[in-house]
Protein backbone atom coordinates (compact mmCIF):
# COMPACT_ATOMS: atom_id res chain seq x y z
CA MET A 1 175.86 27.60 167.73
CA SER A 2 175.89 27.33 163.96
CA PHE A 3 173.38 26.34 161.29
CA ARG A 4 173.28 24.40 158.03
CA ILE A 5 171.11 26.37 155.63
CA THR A 6 168.57 24.77 153.27
CA ASN A 7 166.12 26.39 150.84
CA SER A 8 164.05 23.64 149.22
CA GLN A 9 161.29 23.99 146.65
CA VAL A 10 157.73 23.43 147.94
CA GLY A 11 155.72 23.87 144.74
CA SER A 12 152.17 25.15 145.17
CA PHE A 13 152.57 25.33 148.95
CA ALA A 14 154.42 28.64 148.60
CA GLY A 15 151.48 30.21 146.77
CA TRP A 16 148.97 28.82 149.22
CA ALA A 17 150.97 30.29 152.11
CA ALA A 18 150.81 33.70 150.42
CA THR A 19 147.01 33.63 150.18
CA GLY A 20 145.11 36.24 152.20
CA GLY A 21 143.80 35.17 155.59
CA VAL A 22 146.09 32.16 155.99
CA THR A 23 147.26 31.13 159.47
CA VAL A 24 150.51 29.14 159.55
CA LEU A 25 150.66 26.38 162.18
CA THR A 26 153.38 23.92 163.13
CA GLY A 27 153.25 20.43 164.59
CA ASP A 28 154.10 16.79 163.99
CA PHE A 29 151.12 15.83 161.85
CA ASN A 30 152.37 12.35 160.89
CA ARG A 31 154.15 11.25 164.08
CA ASP A 32 157.64 10.93 162.61
CA ASN A 33 159.22 13.22 165.24
CA ARG A 34 159.76 15.95 162.64
CA THR A 35 157.95 19.28 162.65
CA ASP A 36 155.58 19.94 159.75
CA ILE A 37 153.76 23.09 158.59
CA ALA A 38 150.00 23.39 158.05
CA LEU A 39 148.02 26.23 156.47
CA VAL A 40 144.53 27.10 157.71
CA ARG A 41 142.77 29.78 155.72
CA GLN A 42 140.58 31.99 157.91
CA GLU A 43 138.78 33.61 155.02
CA ALA A 44 136.28 31.93 152.70
CA GLY A 45 137.41 30.08 149.59
CA TRP A 46 139.35 26.97 150.60
CA GLN A 47 138.08 23.44 151.16
CA THR A 48 141.43 21.97 152.22
CA VAL A 49 144.23 22.22 154.77
CA PRO A 50 147.59 22.10 152.97
CA VAL A 51 150.37 20.43 154.95
CA ALA A 52 154.12 20.44 154.26
CA LEU A 53 155.39 17.21 155.80
CA SER A 54 159.07 17.50 156.70
CA ASN A 55 161.32 14.91 155.09
CA GLY A 56 164.18 15.47 157.50
CA ASN A 57 166.70 17.27 155.29
CA GLY A 58 165.05 20.69 155.13
CA GLY A 59 162.66 19.68 152.37
CA PHE A 60 158.97 18.82 152.49
CA THR A 61 156.37 16.54 150.95
CA ILE A 62 153.22 18.54 150.17
CA THR A 63 149.66 17.35 150.77
CA ASN A 64 146.40 19.24 150.29
CA GLN A 65 143.47 17.14 151.40
CA ALA A 66 139.83 18.15 151.74
CA VAL A 67 138.53 18.83 155.26
CA GLY A 68 134.80 19.28 154.54
CA SER A 69 132.96 21.73 156.77
CA PHE A 70 136.10 22.42 158.82
CA ALA A 71 137.33 24.83 156.14
CA GLY A 72 134.17 26.92 156.41
CA TRP A 73 134.27 26.91 160.19
CA ALA A 74 137.90 28.07 160.12
CA ALA A 75 136.82 31.02 157.95
CA THR A 76 134.17 32.15 160.46
CA SER A 77 134.75 35.51 162.12
CA GLY A 78 136.37 35.48 165.54
CA VAL A 79 137.87 32.00 165.26
CA THR A 80 141.21 31.16 166.88
CA ALA A 81 143.05 28.12 165.46
CA LEU A 82 144.95 26.10 168.07
CA THR A 83 147.24 23.09 167.73
CA GLY A 84 147.70 20.14 170.07
CA ASP A 85 147.36 16.38 170.38
CA PHE A 86 143.69 16.25 171.31
CA ASN A 87 143.27 12.47 171.05
CA GLY A 88 146.59 11.28 172.48
CA ASP A 89 147.94 9.55 169.35
CA ASN A 90 151.14 11.64 169.23
CA ARG A 91 150.02 13.44 166.07
CA THR A 92 149.23 17.14 166.03
CA ASP A 93 145.59 18.13 165.53
CA ILE A 94 143.91 21.49 164.92
CA ALA A 95 141.07 22.92 167.04
CA LEU A 96 138.91 25.97 166.36
CA VAL A 97 137.68 28.14 169.23
CA ARG A 98 135.29 30.90 168.25
CA GLN A 99 135.75 34.01 170.35
CA GLU A 100 132.55 35.65 169.17
CA ALA A 101 129.02 34.56 170.04
CA GLY A 102 127.20 31.99 167.94
CA TRP A 103 128.89 28.60 168.33
CA GLN A 104 128.17 25.85 170.82
CA THR A 105 130.95 23.51 169.70
CA VAL A 106 134.72 23.24 169.29
CA PRO A 107 135.53 21.74 165.87
CA VAL A 108 138.68 19.60 165.79
CA ALA A 109 140.61 18.27 162.79
CA LEU A 110 142.21 15.06 164.07
CA SER A 111 145.31 14.21 162.06
CA ASN A 112 145.22 10.79 160.41
CA GLY A 113 148.95 10.68 159.72
CA ASN A 114 149.15 11.26 155.97
CA GLY A 115 148.40 14.98 155.81
CA GLY A 116 144.65 14.42 156.03
CA PHE A 117 142.26 14.89 158.91
CA THR A 118 139.15 13.38 160.49
CA ILE A 119 136.72 16.13 161.51
CA THR A 120 134.75 16.29 164.77
CA ASN A 121 132.49 19.03 166.08
CA ALA A 122 131.41 18.19 169.61
CA PRO A 123 129.21 20.39 171.84
CA VAL A 124 131.02 22.08 174.73
CA GLY A 125 128.11 23.65 176.63
CA ASP A 126 128.86 26.89 178.44
CA PHE A 127 132.52 26.75 177.37
CA ALA A 128 131.56 28.16 173.97
CA ASN A 129 129.93 31.21 175.56
CA TRP A 130 132.86 31.73 177.94
CA ALA A 131 135.25 31.62 174.99
CA ALA A 132 133.21 34.38 173.32
CA THR A 133 133.52 36.68 176.35
CA SER A 134 135.50 39.87 175.82
CA GLY A 135 139.14 39.81 176.89
CA VAL A 136 139.52 36.04 176.90
CA THR A 137 142.79 34.37 175.93
CA ALA A 138 142.57 30.72 174.81
CA LEU A 139 145.52 28.52 175.85
CA THR A 140 146.45 24.91 175.20
CA GLY A 141 148.22 22.38 177.40
CA ASP A 142 147.83 19.04 179.16
CA PHE A 143 146.23 20.24 182.38
CA ASN A 144 145.37 16.79 183.76
CA ARG A 145 148.38 14.75 182.63
CA ASP A 146 146.53 12.30 180.39
CA ASN A 147 148.76 12.99 177.36
CA ARG A 148 145.95 14.79 175.57
CA THR A 149 145.84 18.51 174.87
CA ASP A 150 143.19 20.57 176.65
CA ILE A 151 142.03 24.17 176.22
CA ALA A 152 141.92 26.76 179.01
CA LEU A 153 140.39 30.23 179.01
CA VAL A 154 141.95 33.11 180.95
CA ARG A 155 140.00 36.35 180.99
CA GLN A 156 142.19 39.43 180.92
CA GLU A 157 139.41 41.82 181.79
CA ALA A 158 137.68 42.14 185.16
CA GLY A 159 134.67 40.02 185.99
CA TRP A 160 135.71 36.38 186.24
CA GLN A 161 136.85 34.43 189.29
CA THR A 162 137.51 31.13 187.47
CA VAL A 163 139.58 29.54 184.72
CA PRO A 164 137.36 27.35 182.51
CA VAL A 165 139.10 24.30 181.05
CA ALA A 166 137.91 21.97 178.29
CA LEU A 167 139.56 18.64 179.11
CA SER A 168 139.97 16.51 176.00
CA ASN A 169 138.25 13.13 176.22
CA GLY A 170 140.22 11.57 173.36
CA ASN A 171 137.66 11.50 170.55
CA GLY A 172 137.45 15.19 169.65
CA GLY A 173 135.08 15.98 172.52
CA PHE A 174 135.72 17.70 175.83
CA ASN A 175 134.71 17.58 179.49
CA ILE A 176 134.22 21.08 180.88
CA THR A 177 135.42 22.39 184.25
CA ASN A 178 135.27 25.91 185.67
CA ALA A 179 137.11 26.03 188.98
CA PRO A 180 137.66 29.17 191.11
CA VAL A 181 141.21 30.57 191.12
CA GLY A 182 140.94 33.28 193.76
CA ASP A 183 143.13 36.35 193.26
CA PHE A 184 144.70 34.83 190.13
CA ALA A 185 141.67 35.92 188.12
CA ASN A 186 142.12 39.55 189.14
CA TRP A 187 145.87 39.44 188.55
CA ALA A 188 145.23 38.09 185.03
CA ALA A 189 142.97 41.08 184.38
CA THR A 190 145.69 43.58 185.29
CA SER A 191 146.95 45.81 182.50
CA GLY A 192 150.13 44.73 180.71
CA VAL A 193 149.94 41.07 181.75
CA LYS A 194 151.25 38.31 179.47
CA VAL A 195 149.76 34.84 180.00
CA LEU A 196 152.15 31.89 179.54
CA THR A 197 151.82 28.12 179.84
CA GLY A 198 154.34 25.54 180.97
CA ASP A 199 155.01 22.81 183.53
CA PHE A 200 156.35 25.03 186.28
CA SER A 201 156.05 22.40 189.02
CA GLY A 202 157.56 19.46 187.13
CA ASP A 203 154.54 17.18 187.55
CA ARG A 204 153.84 16.85 183.79
CA ARG A 205 150.70 18.97 184.07
CA THR A 206 150.45 22.34 182.34
CA ASP A 207 150.34 25.40 184.59
CA ILE A 208 149.63 29.06 183.81
CA ALA A 209 151.96 31.93 184.69
CA LEU A 210 151.41 35.69 184.56
CA VAL A 211 154.22 38.10 183.71
CA ARG A 212 153.37 41.79 183.92
CA GLN A 213 155.11 43.90 181.31
CA GLU A 214 154.29 47.20 182.99
CA ALA A 215 155.74 48.57 186.21
CA GLY A 216 154.17 47.77 189.57
CA TRP A 217 154.59 44.05 190.26
CA GLN A 218 157.37 42.29 192.12
CA THR A 219 156.06 38.76 191.58
CA VAL A 220 155.10 36.18 188.94
CA PRO A 221 151.75 34.58 189.84
CA ILE A 222 151.34 30.95 188.79
CA ALA A 223 148.24 28.77 188.67
CA ILE A 224 149.61 25.28 189.30
CA SER A 225 147.30 22.65 187.84
CA THR A 226 145.97 20.14 190.35
């Protein structure tokens, strides 16, 4: 395996990336089958989401469009920024899950294909409170095989017997489920466990696997999505 090295200028994008509190995210934001780079600042001060759209030769076209209230929500304490195709248009979007108490919604920036976004902020009921529970890991995947990205919550502390899932409905909103998972919940709460997603059964639905990185297990538990 060898590589062709590029090192293209990106103008102001380099300075924006070096700003305090910036989370760097990747995805195909304009549906050209090339990976782009987005910057979400998780401290106050920005009103935009800069995007470096890949031009295919190692260089980028830079955009920096306003995202309204989404910028302030991203800067709220305890927020995790997640990427996925939440409306099934083959463009990468950005969702915000707050893992501290106070929100009742999951804001989503739906990519419009030119580096800009359409903002939604739909209620998610109890899912918001579950996301704010201590020890919860938020995961993305297509858990129901509808070609839209969903969000699952796995608690890695004792106390839960379920895995809540916010199933994307295609317009920035979600339908909430909270199905029992038996012993899987306790295994997830075991010390040293890493939670991973993937299609382990080959049915085009996302599953969840647990790999313990401390001694004591001889198995890899998997929650296969039904």
